[in-house]
mmCIF file of C-alpha atoms in Angstrom:
data_model
loop_
_atom_site.group_PDB
_atom_site.id
_atom_site.type_symbol
_atom_site.label_atom_id
_atom_site.label_comp_id
_atom_site.label_asym_id
_atom_site.label_seq_id
_atom_site.Cartn_x
_atom_site.Cartn_y
_atom_site.Cartn_z
ATOM 1 C CA VAL A 1 -49.633 97.149 259.324
ATOM 2 C CA PRO A 2 -52.109 97.913 261.839
ATOM 3 C CA ARG A 3 -54.837 95.281 262.793
ATOM 4 C CA ALA A 4 -58.076 96.473 261.710
ATOM 5 C CA LEU A 5 -61.145 95.346 264.624
ATOM 6 C CA VAL A 6 -64.275 94.035 262.694
ATOM 7 C CA PRO A 7 -67.706 93.014 264.504
ATOM 8 C CA VAL A 8 -68.525 89.150 265.073
ATOM 9 C CA GLU A 9 -71.997 88.442 266.093
ATOM 10 C CA ALA A 10 -72.156 86.893 269.758
ATOM 11 C CA GLY A 11 -75.395 86.737 271.048
ATOM 12 C CA ASP A 12 -77.479 89.551 270.985
ATOM 13 C CA GLY A 13 -74.017 92.047 271.551
ATOM 14 C CA ALA A 14 -70.923 91.942 269.381
ATOM 15 C CA MET A 15 -67.050 91.741 269.794
ATOM 16 C CA TYR A 16 -64.321 92.803 267.592
ATOM 17 C CA THR A 17 -61.164 90.547 266.661
ATOM 18 C CA ALA A 18 -58.381 91.296 264.659
ATOM 19 C CA LEU A 19 -57.384 89.765 260.944
ATOM 20 C CA LEU A 20 -54.202 88.067 260.642
ATOM 21 C CA PRO A 21 -51.747 89.636 258.835
ATOM 22 C CA GLN A 22 -51.567 89.132 254.940
ATOM 23 C CA GLU A 23 -48.600 86.880 255.245
ATOM 24 C CA GLU A 24 -49.686 84.771 257.463
ATOM 25 C CA GLN A 25 -53.324 84.549 255.749
ATOM 26 C CA VAL A 26 -51.148 83.444 252.342
ATOM 27 C CA ASP A 27 -49.690 80.746 254.903
ATOM 28 C CA VAL A 28 -52.909 79.527 256.238
ATOM 29 C CA LEU A 29 -54.540 79.029 252.770
ATOM 30 C CA GLU A 30 -51.561 77.093 251.544
ATOM 31 C CA ARG A 31 -51.925 74.807 254.200
ATOM 32 C CA LEU A 32 -55.607 74.690 253.056
ATOM 33 C CA ASP A 33 -54.862 73.708 249.853
ATOM 34 C CA PHE A 34 -52.151 71.244 250.646
ATOM 35 C CA VAL A 35 -54.815 69.740 253.013
ATOM 36 C CA LEU A 36 -57.712 69.665 250.266
ATOM 37 C CA ARG A 37 -54.994 68.110 247.239
ATOM 38 C CA ASN A 38 -54.244 65.201 250.035
ATOM 39 C CA ILE A 39 -58.032 64.646 250.611
ATOM 40 C CA SER A 40 -58.372 64.452 246.642
ATOM 41 C CA GLU A 41 -55.526 62.274 246.064
ATOM 42 C CA LEU A 42 -56.558 59.944 249.279
ATOM 43 C CA ARG A 43 -59.980 59.818 247.231
ATOM 44 C CA LYS A 44 -58.774 58.666 244.043
ATOM 45 C CA GLU A 45 -56.311 55.921 245.778
ATOM 46 C CA VAL A 46 -59.330 54.571 247.715
ATOM 47 C CA GLU A 47 -61.434 54.808 244.507
ATOM 48 C CA GLU A 48 -59.001 52.561 242.455
ATOM 49 C CA LEU A 49 -58.176 50.466 245.375
ATOM 50 C CA ARG A 50 -62.118 49.833 245.528
ATOM 51 C CA SER A 51 -61.670 48.840 241.567
ATOM 52 C CA THR A 52 -58.909 46.729 242.045
ATOM 53 C CA LEU A 53 -60.419 44.492 244.687
ATOM 54 C CA GLN A 54 -63.782 44.338 242.321
ATOM 55 C CA HIS A 55 -61.284 43.358 239.714
ATOM 56 C CA LEU A 56 -59.511 40.593 241.929
ATOM 57 C CA ALA A 57 -62.781 39.099 242.983
ATOM 58 C CA ALA A 58 -63.967 38.587 239.192
ATOM 59 C CA GLU A 59 -60.607 37.102 238.332
ATOM 60 C CA ILE A 60 -60.998 34.761 241.927
ATOM 61 C CA VAL A 61 -64.263 33.585 240.809
ATOM 62 C CA GLY A 62 -63.478 32.905 237.208
ATOM 63 C CA GLU A 63 -60.301 30.691 238.289
ATOM 64 C CA VAL A 64 -62.885 29.212 240.439
ATOM 65 C CA ARG A 65 -65.192 27.988 237.618
ATOM 66 C CA SER A 66 -61.980 27.265 235.171
ATOM 67 C CA HIS A 67 -60.554 25.185 237.856
ATOM 68 C CA LEU A 68 -64.355 23.179 238.398
ATOM 69 C CA GLU A 69 -64.688 23.222 234.687
ATOM 70 C CA GLU A 70 -61.377 21.347 234.190
ATOM 71 C CA THR A 71 -61.975 19.140 236.766
ATOM 72 C CA GLN A 72 -65.093 18.132 235.041
ATOM 73 C CA LYS A 73 -63.417 17.503 232.222
ATOM 74 C CA VAL A 74 -60.440 15.378 232.823
ATOM 75 C CA THR A 75 -62.485 12.996 235.480
ATOM 76 C CA ARG A 76 -65.989 12.886 233.555
ATOM 77 C CA ARG A 77 -64.967 12.821 229.713
ATOM 78 C CA ARG A 78 -61.962 10.467 229.881
ATOM 79 C CA ARG A 79 -61.369 9.049 226.385
ATOM 80 C CA PHE A 80 -58.640 6.916 226.390
ATOM 81 C CA PRO A 81 -57.376 4.764 229.545
ATOM 82 C CA PHE A 82 -54.068 3.791 227.728
ATOM 83 C CA PRO A 83 -51.913 5.196 225.796
ATOM 84 C CA ARG A 84 -52.951 5.059 221.828
ATOM 85 C CA GLU A 85 -50.625 3.886 219.365
ATOM 86 C CA ARG A 86 -50.242 5.539 215.886
ATOM 87 C CA SER A 87 -50.993 3.749 213.328
ATOM 88 C CA ASP A 88 -49.628 3.371 210.186
ATOM 89 C CA SER A 89 -51.288 6.668 208.088
ATOM 90 C CA THR A 90 -52.123 6.863 204.699
ATOM 91 C CA GLY A 91 -53.329 9.734 203.185
ATOM 92 C CA SER A 92 -52.774 12.244 200.246
ATOM 93 C CA SER A 93 -52.171 15.987 199.360
ATOM 94 C CA SER A 94 -49.868 15.910 196.514
ATOM 95 C CA ILE A 95 -51.999 13.045 196.711
ATOM 96 C CA TYR A 96 -55.781 12.878 195.480
ATOM 97 C CA PHE A 97 -56.345 9.212 194.025
ATOM 98 C CA THR A 98 -59.685 7.853 193.603
ATOM 99 C CA ALA A 99 -61.578 5.820 196.025
ATOM 100 C CA SER A 100 -63.492 2.965 194.579
ATOM 101 C CA SER A 101 -65.355 -0.356 196.249
ATOM 102 C CA GLY A 102 -62.931 -2.429 194.741
ATOM 103 C CA ALA A 103 -59.621 -1.525 196.660
ATOM 104 C CA ALA A 104 -58.048 -4.147 197.844
ATOM 105 C CA ASN A 105 -57.369 -5.026 201.673
ATOM 106 C CA THR A 106 -53.652 -3.875 202.771
ATOM 107 C CA ASP A 107 -51.879 -4.966 205.888
ATOM 108 C CA ASP A 108 -51.610 -1.590 207.525
ATOM 109 C CA GLY A 109 -55.224 -1.245 208.725
ATOM 110 C CA GLU A 110 -56.892 1.280 206.901
ATOM 111 C CA SER A 111 -60.765 0.461 207.017
ATOM 112 C CA GLU A 112 -62.532 1.339 204.005
ATOM 113 C CA GLY A 113 -64.504 4.701 205.728
ATOM 114 C CA GLY A 114 -60.171 5.751 206.082
ATOM 115 C CA TYR A 115 -60.234 5.201 209.751
ATOM 116 C CA SER A 116 -57.350 3.317 211.260
ATOM 117 C CA THR A 117 -58.576 0.137 212.567
ATOM 118 C CA ALA A 118 -55.166 -1.834 213.151
ATOM 119 C CA ASN A 119 -55.402 -0.806 217.149
ATOM 120 C CA ALA A 120 -58.792 -1.941 217.732
ATOM 121 C CA GLU A 121 -59.740 -3.270 221.226
ATOM 122 C CA SER A 122 -61.091 -6.981 221.733
ATOM 123 C CA ASP A 123 -64.445 -6.942 223.408
ATOM 124 C CA TYR A 124 -62.851 -7.780 226.649
ATOM 125 C CA ASP A 125 -60.779 -4.867 226.536
ATOM 126 C CA ARG A 126 -64.162 -2.628 225.763
ATOM 127 C CA GLU A 127 -65.977 -4.009 228.661
ATOM 128 C CA SER A 128 -63.121 -3.622 231.308
ATOM 129 C CA GLU A 129 -62.760 -0.200 229.907
ATOM 130 C CA ARG A 130 -66.375 0.359 230.201
ATOM 131 C CA GLU A 131 -66.317 -0.940 233.802
ATOM 132 C CA SER A 132 -63.693 1.095 234.814
ATOM 133 C CA GLU A 133 -65.041 4.023 233.618
ATOM 134 C CA GLU A 134 -68.310 3.952 235.198
ATOM 135 C CA GLY A 135 -66.383 3.556 238.246
ATOM 136 C CA GLU A 136 -64.083 6.498 237.870
ATOM 137 C CA ASP A 137 -67.239 8.524 236.915
ATOM 138 C CA GLU A 138 -68.688 7.773 240.222
ATOM 139 C CA VAL A 139 -65.525 9.014 242.089
ATOM 140 C CA SER A 140 -65.533 11.841 240.093
ATOM 141 C CA CYS A 141 -68.857 13.135 240.244
ATOM 142 C CA GLU A 142 -68.558 13.263 243.992
ATOM 143 C CA THR A 143 -64.906 15.205 243.881
ATOM 144 C CA VAL A 144 -66.892 17.344 241.634
ATOM 145 C CA ARG A 145 -69.856 17.950 243.859
ATOM 146 C CA THR A 146 -67.608 18.099 246.765
ATOM 147 C CA VAL A 147 -65.280 20.859 245.004
ATOM 148 C CA ARG A 148 -68.712 22.834 244.349
ATOM 149 C CA ARG A 149 -69.658 22.627 248.055
ATOM 150 C CA ASP A 150 -66.559 24.103 249.056
ATOM 151 C CA SER A 151 -66.138 26.898 246.891
ATOM 152 C CA LEU A 152 -69.626 28.054 245.642
ATOM 153 C CA ASP A 153 -71.704 27.275 249.257
ATOM 154 C CA LEU A 154 -74.225 30.184 248.279
ATOM 155 C CA VAL A 155 -74.706 29.054 244.639
ATOM 156 C CA ASN A 156 -76.918 25.833 244.122
ATOM 157 C CA GLU A 157 -75.640 23.198 241.752
ATOM 158 C CA ASP A 158 -77.894 23.472 239.014
ATOM 159 C CA GLU A 159 -77.026 26.966 238.850
ATOM 160 C CA THR A 160 -73.187 26.460 238.737
ATOM 161 C CA HIS A 161 -73.639 23.685 235.942
ATOM 162 C CA LEU A 162 -75.565 26.318 233.653
ATOM 163 C CA MET A 163 -73.003 28.921 234.544
ATOM 164 C CA LEU A 164 -70.143 26.626 233.623
ATOM 165 C CA ASP A 165 -71.336 25.946 230.555
ATOM 166 C CA SER A 166 -72.149 29.399 229.609
ATOM 167 C CA SER A 167 -68.402 30.268 230.552
ATOM 168 C CA LEU A 168 -67.071 27.343 228.183
ATOM 169 C CA GLU A 169 -69.088 28.146 225.528
ATOM 170 C CA GLU A 170 -68.425 31.853 225.349
ATOM 171 C CA GLY A 171 -64.565 30.980 225.836
ATOM 172 C CA LEU A 172 -64.787 28.302 223.028
ATOM 173 C CA GLY A 173 -66.676 31.244 220.792
ATOM 174 C CA GLN A 174 -63.404 33.590 221.302
ATOM 175 C CA LEU A 175 -60.817 30.939 220.907
ATOM 176 C CA LEU A 176 -62.251 29.327 217.308
ATOM 177 C CA GLN A 177 -62.355 32.899 216.389
ATOM 178 C CA GLN A 178 -58.986 33.819 217.041
ATOM 179 C CA ALA A 179 -57.576 30.418 215.788
ATOM 180 C CA ASP A 180 -59.477 31.129 212.512
ATOM 181 C CA ARG A 181 -57.782 34.865 212.179
ATOM 182 C CA LEU A 182 -53.779 33.298 212.960
ATOM 183 C CA HIS A 183 -54.843 30.514 210.494
ATOM 184 C CA SER A 184 -55.236 33.277 207.886
ATOM 185 C CA GLY A 185 -51.898 35.086 208.686
ATOM 186 C CA ASP A 186 -48.321 34.567 208.101
ATOM 187 C CA GLU A 187 -45.699 31.688 209.460
ATOM 188 C CA GLN A 188 -45.585 33.033 212.835
ATOM 189 C CA GLU A 189 -49.363 33.715 213.610
ATOM 190 C CA LYS A 190 -49.641 30.285 212.472
ATOM 191 C CA ARG A 191 -47.156 29.243 214.965
ATOM 192 C CA GLU A 192 -49.096 31.062 217.683
ATOM 193 C CA GLY A 193 -52.479 29.900 216.532
ATOM 194 C CA PHE A 194 -51.212 26.030 216.913
ATOM 195 C CA GLN A 195 -49.908 27.049 220.261
ATOM 196 C CA LEU A 196 -52.934 28.182 221.085
ATOM 197 C CA LEU A 197 -55.004 25.214 220.365
ATOM 198 C CA LEU A 198 -52.522 22.836 221.762
ATOM 199 C CA ASN A 199 -52.738 24.980 225.173
ATOM 200 C CA ASN A 200 -56.445 24.703 225.402
ATOM 201 C CA LYS A 201 -56.791 21.117 224.126
ATOM 202 C CA LEU A 202 -57.428 19.968 227.944
ATOM 203 C CA ALA A 203 -60.531 22.165 228.166
ATOM 204 C CA TYR A 204 -62.176 21.592 224.661
ATOM 205 C CA ALA A 205 -60.708 18.291 223.475
ATOM 206 C CA ASP A 206 -64.312 16.913 223.365
ATOM 207 C CA GLN A 207 -65.688 19.811 220.860
ATOM 208 C CA LYS A 208 -65.934 19.297 217.050
ATOM 209 C CA ASP A 209 -64.992 22.640 216.027
ATOM 210 C CA PHE A 210 -62.302 22.755 217.989
ATOM 211 C CA LEU A 211 -60.465 19.584 217.118
ATOM 212 C CA TRP A 212 -61.111 20.109 213.158
ATOM 213 C CA ARG A 213 -59.020 23.628 213.793
ATOM 214 C CA LEU A 214 -56.674 21.932 216.027
ATOM 215 C CA ALA A 215 -55.924 19.407 212.743
ATOM 216 C CA ARG A 216 -55.994 22.161 210.453
ATOM 217 C CA ALA A 217 -53.184 23.978 212.376
ATOM 218 C CA HIS A 218 -50.955 20.507 212.572
ATOM 219 C CA SER A 219 -51.326 20.442 208.645
ATOM 220 C CA ASP A 220 -50.395 24.374 208.723
ATOM 221 C CA MET A 221 -47.286 23.585 210.781
ATOM 222 C CA SER A 222 -46.639 20.476 208.534
ATOM 223 C CA GLU A 223 -46.272 23.497 205.827
ATOM 224 C CA ILE A 224 -44.354 25.843 207.702
ATOM 225 C CA THR A 225 -41.577 23.173 209.039
ATOM 226 C CA GLU A 226 -38.796 22.350 206.641
ATOM 227 C CA ASP A 227 -37.176 19.014 208.645
ATOM 228 C CA THR A 228 -39.074 16.085 207.033
ATOM 229 C CA ASP A 229 -39.262 13.931 210.085
ATOM 230 C CA GLU A 230 -41.187 17.146 211.518
ATOM 231 C CA LYS A 231 -43.489 17.364 208.696
ATOM 232 C CA ARG A 232 -44.248 13.691 208.866
ATOM 233 C CA SER A 233 -45.018 14.221 213.229
ATOM 234 C CA TYR A 234 -47.055 17.124 212.702
ATOM 235 C CA VAL A 235 -49.295 15.253 209.936
ATOM 236 C CA SER A 236 -49.337 12.149 211.635
ATOM 237 C CA ASP A 237 -50.408 13.646 214.861
ATOM 238 C CA GLY A 238 -53.120 15.849 213.210
ATOM 239 C CA LYS A 239 -54.870 12.657 211.305
ATOM 240 C CA GLU A 240 -54.853 10.887 214.620
ATOM 241 C CA GLU A 241 -57.055 13.931 215.891
ATOM 242 C CA MET A 242 -59.517 13.528 213.300
ATOM 243 C CA GLU A 243 -59.667 9.668 213.296
ATOM 244 C CA ILE A 244 -60.934 10.270 216.738
ATOM 245 C CA ALA A 245 -63.206 13.021 215.778
ATOM 246 C CA LEU A 246 -64.921 10.839 213.245
ATOM 247 C CA GLN A 247 -65.517 8.486 215.574
ATOM 248 C CA LYS A 248 -67.954 10.809 217.153
ATOM 249 C CA TRP A 249 -68.571 13.119 214.765
ATOM 250 C CA ASP A 250 -69.321 11.328 211.248
ATOM 251 C CA GLN A 251 -71.723 13.803 210.172
ATOM 252 C CA SER A 252 -69.292 16.881 210.001
ATOM 253 C CA ALA A 253 -67.922 17.967 206.651
ATOM 254 C CA GLU A 254 -64.892 19.723 208.312
ATOM 255 C CA CYS A 255 -63.523 16.432 210.096
ATOM 256 C CA HIS A 256 -63.898 14.760 206.570
ATOM 257 C CA GLN A 257 -61.926 17.254 204.623
ATOM 258 C CA TRP A 258 -59.498 17.547 206.849
ATOM 259 C CA TYR A 259 -59.011 14.006 207.222
ATOM 260 C CA ALA A 260 -58.249 13.926 203.608
ATOM 261 C CA VAL A 261 -56.031 16.633 203.667
ATOM 262 C CA LEU A 262 -53.617 15.325 206.043
ATOM 263 C CA CYS A 263 -53.844 11.695 204.794
ATOM 264 C CA GLY A 264 -52.761 13.495 201.398
ATOM 265 C CA GLN A 265 -50.068 15.044 203.234
ATOM 266 C CA LEU A 266 -48.799 12.114 204.842
ATOM 267 C CA ALA A 267 -48.749 10.524 201.653
ATOM 268 C CA GLU A 268 -46.086 12.771 199.755
ATOM 269 C CA HIS A 269 -43.456 10.885 201.968
ATOM 270 C CA GLU A 270 -44.674 7.530 201.096
ATOM 271 C CA SER A 271 -44.107 4.967 198.780
ATOM 272 C CA ILE A 272 -46.171 4.518 194.998
ATOM 273 C CA GLN A 273 -48.374 2.114 196.788
ATOM 274 C CA LYS A 274 -49.059 3.648 199.712
ATOM 275 C CA ARG A 275 -50.115 6.769 197.795
ATOM 276 C CA ILE A 276 -52.331 4.810 195.728
ATOM 277 C CA GLN A 277 -53.741 3.197 198.486
ATOM 278 C CA THR A 278 -54.126 6.950 200.141
ATOM 279 C CA GLY A 279 -55.994 7.823 197.175
ATOM 280 C CA TYR A 280 -59.160 5.893 197.943
ATOM 281 C CA VAL A 281 -59.122 7.234 201.196
ATOM 282 C CA PHE A 282 -58.812 10.770 200.219
ATOM 283 C CA LYS A 283 -61.293 10.569 197.350
ATOM 284 C CA GLU A 284 -63.978 8.863 199.894
ATOM 285 C CA HIS A 285 -63.883 11.315 202.210
ATOM 286 C CA ILE A 286 -63.931 14.496 200.024
ATOM 287 C CA ASP A 287 -66.751 13.175 198.600
ATOM 288 C CA ARG A 288 -68.327 12.836 201.900
ATOM 289 C CA ALA A 289 -67.297 16.178 202.755
ATOM 290 C CA ILE A 290 -69.127 17.564 199.731
ATOM 291 C CA GLU A 291 -72.190 15.543 200.177
ATOM 292 C CA LEU A 292 -72.526 16.969 203.771
ATOM 293 C CA LYS A 293 -71.736 20.504 202.966
ATOM 294 C CA PRO A 294 -72.174 21.096 199.132
ATOM 295 C CA GLU A 295 -71.569 25.001 199.127
ATOM 296 C CA ASP A 296 -68.112 24.716 200.420
ATOM 297 C CA PRO A 297 -65.622 25.458 197.555
ATOM 298 C CA LYS A 298 -62.456 24.161 199.493
ATOM 299 C CA SER A 299 -63.759 20.727 198.940
ATOM 300 C CA TYR A 300 -64.391 21.097 195.094
ATOM 301 C CA TYR A 301 -61.044 22.561 195.011
ATOM 302 C CA LEU A 302 -59.490 19.590 196.694
ATOM 303 C CA LEU A 303 -61.511 17.105 194.481
ATOM 304 C CA GLY A 304 -60.373 19.200 191.244
ATOM 305 C CA ARG A 305 -57.003 18.333 192.306
ATOM 306 C CA TRP A 306 -57.291 14.951 192.878
ATOM 307 C CA CYS A 307 -58.821 14.690 189.397
ATOM 308 C CA TYR A 308 -56.205 16.622 187.860
ATOM 309 C CA GLN A 309 -53.226 14.191 189.704
ATOM 310 C CA VAL A 310 -55.112 11.194 188.637
ATOM 311 C CA SER A 311 -55.286 12.130 184.925
ATOM 312 C CA HIS A 312 -51.555 12.713 184.933
ATOM 313 C CA LEU A 313 -50.622 9.381 186.653
ATOM 314 C CA GLY A 314 -47.443 7.933 184.890
ATOM 315 C CA TRP A 315 -46.801 4.547 183.445
ATOM 316 C CA LEU A 316 -45.114 3.371 186.654
ATOM 317 C CA GLU A 317 -48.082 4.546 188.762
ATOM 318 C CA LYS A 318 -50.939 3.113 186.660
ATOM 319 C CA LYS A 319 -49.110 -0.070 186.382
ATOM 320 C CA THR A 320 -48.644 -0.068 190.146
ATOM 321 C CA ALA A 321 -52.477 0.752 190.674
ATOM 322 C CA SER A 322 -53.584 -1.880 188.059
ATOM 323 C CA ALA A 323 -51.881 -4.501 189.716
ATOM 324 C CA LEU A 324 -52.558 -4.041 193.354
ATOM 325 C CA PHE A 325 -56.175 -2.680 192.815
ATOM 326 C CA GLU A 326 -59.211 -4.663 191.133
ATOM 327 C CA ALA A 327 -60.464 -0.909 189.844
ATOM 328 C CA PRO A 328 -57.519 1.595 189.406
ATOM 329 C CA PRO A 329 -58.175 5.256 190.233
ATOM 330 C CA THR A 330 -59.585 7.164 187.165
ATOM 331 C CA ALA A 331 -60.320 10.984 186.233
ATOM 332 C CA THR A 332 -60.137 12.997 183.381
ATOM 333 C CA VAL A 333 -58.779 16.821 183.039
ATOM 334 C CA GLN A 334 -62.243 17.570 181.967
ATOM 335 C CA ASP A 335 -63.736 16.112 185.708
ATOM 336 C CA ALA A 336 -61.194 18.476 187.135
ATOM 337 C CA LEU A 337 -61.995 21.270 185.106
ATOM 338 C CA GLN A 338 -65.602 21.071 185.970
ATOM 339 C CA ASN A 339 -64.812 21.033 189.923
ATOM 340 C CA PHE A 340 -62.663 24.078 189.597
ATOM 341 C CA LEU A 341 -65.122 26.263 187.627
ATOM 342 C CA ARG A 342 -67.749 25.146 190.465
ATOM 343 C CA VAL A 343 -65.054 26.401 192.990
ATOM 344 C CA GLU A 344 -65.147 29.938 190.849
ATOM 345 C CA GLU A 345 -69.011 29.676 190.701
ATOM 346 C CA LEU A 346 -69.493 29.291 194.577
ATOM 347 C CA SER A 347 -66.604 31.687 195.497
ATOM 348 C CA PRO A 348 -64.783 33.930 192.680
ATOM 349 C CA GLY A 349 -61.251 34.236 193.393
ATOM 350 C CA PHE A 350 -61.471 31.515 196.190
ATOM 351 C CA SER A 351 -57.595 30.968 195.445
ATOM 352 C CA LYS A 352 -54.984 31.962 193.497
ATOM 353 C CA ALA A 353 -53.651 28.337 192.498
ATOM 354 C CA GLY A 354 -57.447 27.484 191.389
ATOM 355 C CA ARG A 355 -57.214 29.808 188.783
ATOM 356 C CA VAL A 356 -53.901 28.613 187.947
ATOM 357 C CA TYR A 357 -54.995 25.204 187.548
ATOM 358 C CA ILE A 358 -58.171 26.320 185.582
ATOM 359 C CA ALA A 359 -55.681 27.816 182.895
ATOM 360 C CA LYS A 360 -54.109 24.606 182.826
ATOM 361 C CA CYS A 361 -57.021 22.356 182.255
ATOM 362 C CA TYR A 362 -57.818 24.560 179.515
ATOM 363 C CA ARG A 363 -54.366 24.372 177.850
ATOM 364 C CA ASP A 364 -54.612 20.840 178.178
ATOM 365 C CA LEU A 365 -57.864 20.475 176.575
ATOM 366 C CA GLY A 366 -56.361 22.351 173.568
ATOM 367 C CA ASN A 367 -58.308 25.656 174.327
ATOM 368 C CA HIS A 368 -55.776 28.050 174.551
ATOM 369 C CA SER A 369 -57.705 31.315 174.441
ATOM 370 C CA ALA A 370 -59.545 30.094 177.711
ATOM 371 C CA ALA A 371 -56.056 29.251 179.069
ATOM 372 C CA VAL A 372 -54.988 32.844 178.690
ATOM 373 C CA LEU A 373 -58.044 34.511 179.855
ATOM 374 C CA TRP A 374 -57.708 32.511 183.278
ATOM 375 C CA MET A 375 -53.923 33.249 183.289
ATOM 376 C CA ASN A 376 -54.753 36.815 183.571
ATOM 377 C CA LEU A 377 -57.227 36.230 185.916
ATOM 378 C CA ALA A 378 -54.978 34.095 188.082
ATOM 379 C CA ALA A 379 -52.543 37.159 187.924
ATOM 380 C CA GLU A 380 -54.708 39.668 189.611
ATOM 381 C CA LEU A 381 -55.138 37.453 192.544
ATOM 382 C CA PRO A 382 -52.373 37.828 195.794
ATOM 383 C CA VAL A 383 -50.220 35.066 197.160
ATOM 384 C CA ASN A 384 -51.815 34.061 200.247
ATOM 385 C CA THR A 385 -50.327 30.659 200.674
ATOM 386 C CA LYS A 386 -47.661 28.588 199.996
ATOM 387 C CA GLU A 387 -49.500 26.692 197.336
ATOM 388 C CA ASP A 388 -49.953 30.302 195.698
ATOM 389 C CA ALA A 389 -46.550 30.937 195.812
ATOM 390 C CA GLU A 390 -45.982 27.628 193.785
ATOM 391 C CA SER A 391 -49.007 28.389 191.525
ATOM 392 C CA GLU A 392 -47.478 31.715 191.002
ATOM 393 C CA ARG A 393 -44.102 29.783 189.611
ATOM 394 C CA GLU A 394 -46.264 28.084 187.031
ATOM 395 C CA LEU A 395 -47.925 30.730 185.642
ATOM 396 C CA GLU A 396 -44.698 32.421 185.168
ATOM 397 C CA GLU A 397 -43.256 29.369 183.097
ATOM 398 C CA MET A 398 -46.919 29.118 180.882
ATOM 399 C CA ARG A 399 -46.396 32.672 180.078
ATOM 400 C CA SER A 400 -42.870 32.301 178.656
ATOM 401 C CA VAL A 401 -44.238 29.197 176.631
ATOM 402 C CA CYS A 402 -47.104 31.213 175.423
ATOM 403 C CA GLN A 403 -44.917 33.768 173.726
ATOM 404 C CA GLU A 404 -42.394 31.620 172.513
#
């Protein structure tokens, strides 16, 4: 193809140059396209690199904050200078006997408030511990200040403290929400929730809402496992957590509630004497939980369980209680029924087990029509817990008796 001449402006004159052949033009365009694509990809890679660096910087800042906060927790808030010995526990979950001011003193070290006093330190030990902690606080405070100067030179100490507190509070809120969700799940999710709380114990061990959830997770693990020794170990550890919490947060309804539950679960593995003794502790803490939080249906459900079991104590248990205590536990089926109805009033359909207990109370009182009504209402609710599954079996037995 002959080359065509085209004019090209050059000052006042014009010159002519020849166009490239079509094949060479295509080749040049392909090369230009290749260069443009590489430039575009390079731009994307630069943007991704910038984003990655920003994310990495944020992670570094977060890790520094976490490290500083853990340092503060470990050094400033030291709760026990020596290993804590486990006390003999008494409690009730199968459970539920009464508290009375006439309970006799026993040798296993339970105080009237239900807390373990067997391992209390002497005045001399407490004074020595206080002096030791004061000295360590001075050292730990200087350590924290040094770390802050080295790590956060551009931020003053007051601003750093506020940043750490805000970060800690936000992290705790998210952690508690996740723990509540896992607690409501199946066995595997309960295990995950227990491990999640254990992993964060160092950072949040001085937080009330964290501690009673950790105790609740111990209770969940005790129900999940089949090994008797493991059940007892989980419950004992959880009970110890609540003993510690109640020393500081006696005004927490949840702490009293879960202390009572763990006492009850531990009593399942004890002698008749221990179970009866635990009943006084259980009743006292449930009453305290209701006093602090009167609109919580769970506390009334636990009290109803306690009343029902006390009303059905066997001859041997009654004789043992009379021999050991000045005022044996007392409660009636009517007392139990009133508490279970209170649960339905506060939270209709709170649990399948609760409605089965209402049916059993009406059956024991001779009101068969009401018993059938509540049996049908209980059948409408799903099985969500191990206790619900046991109630489902009782419901089937009651139906069989009614049909006969």
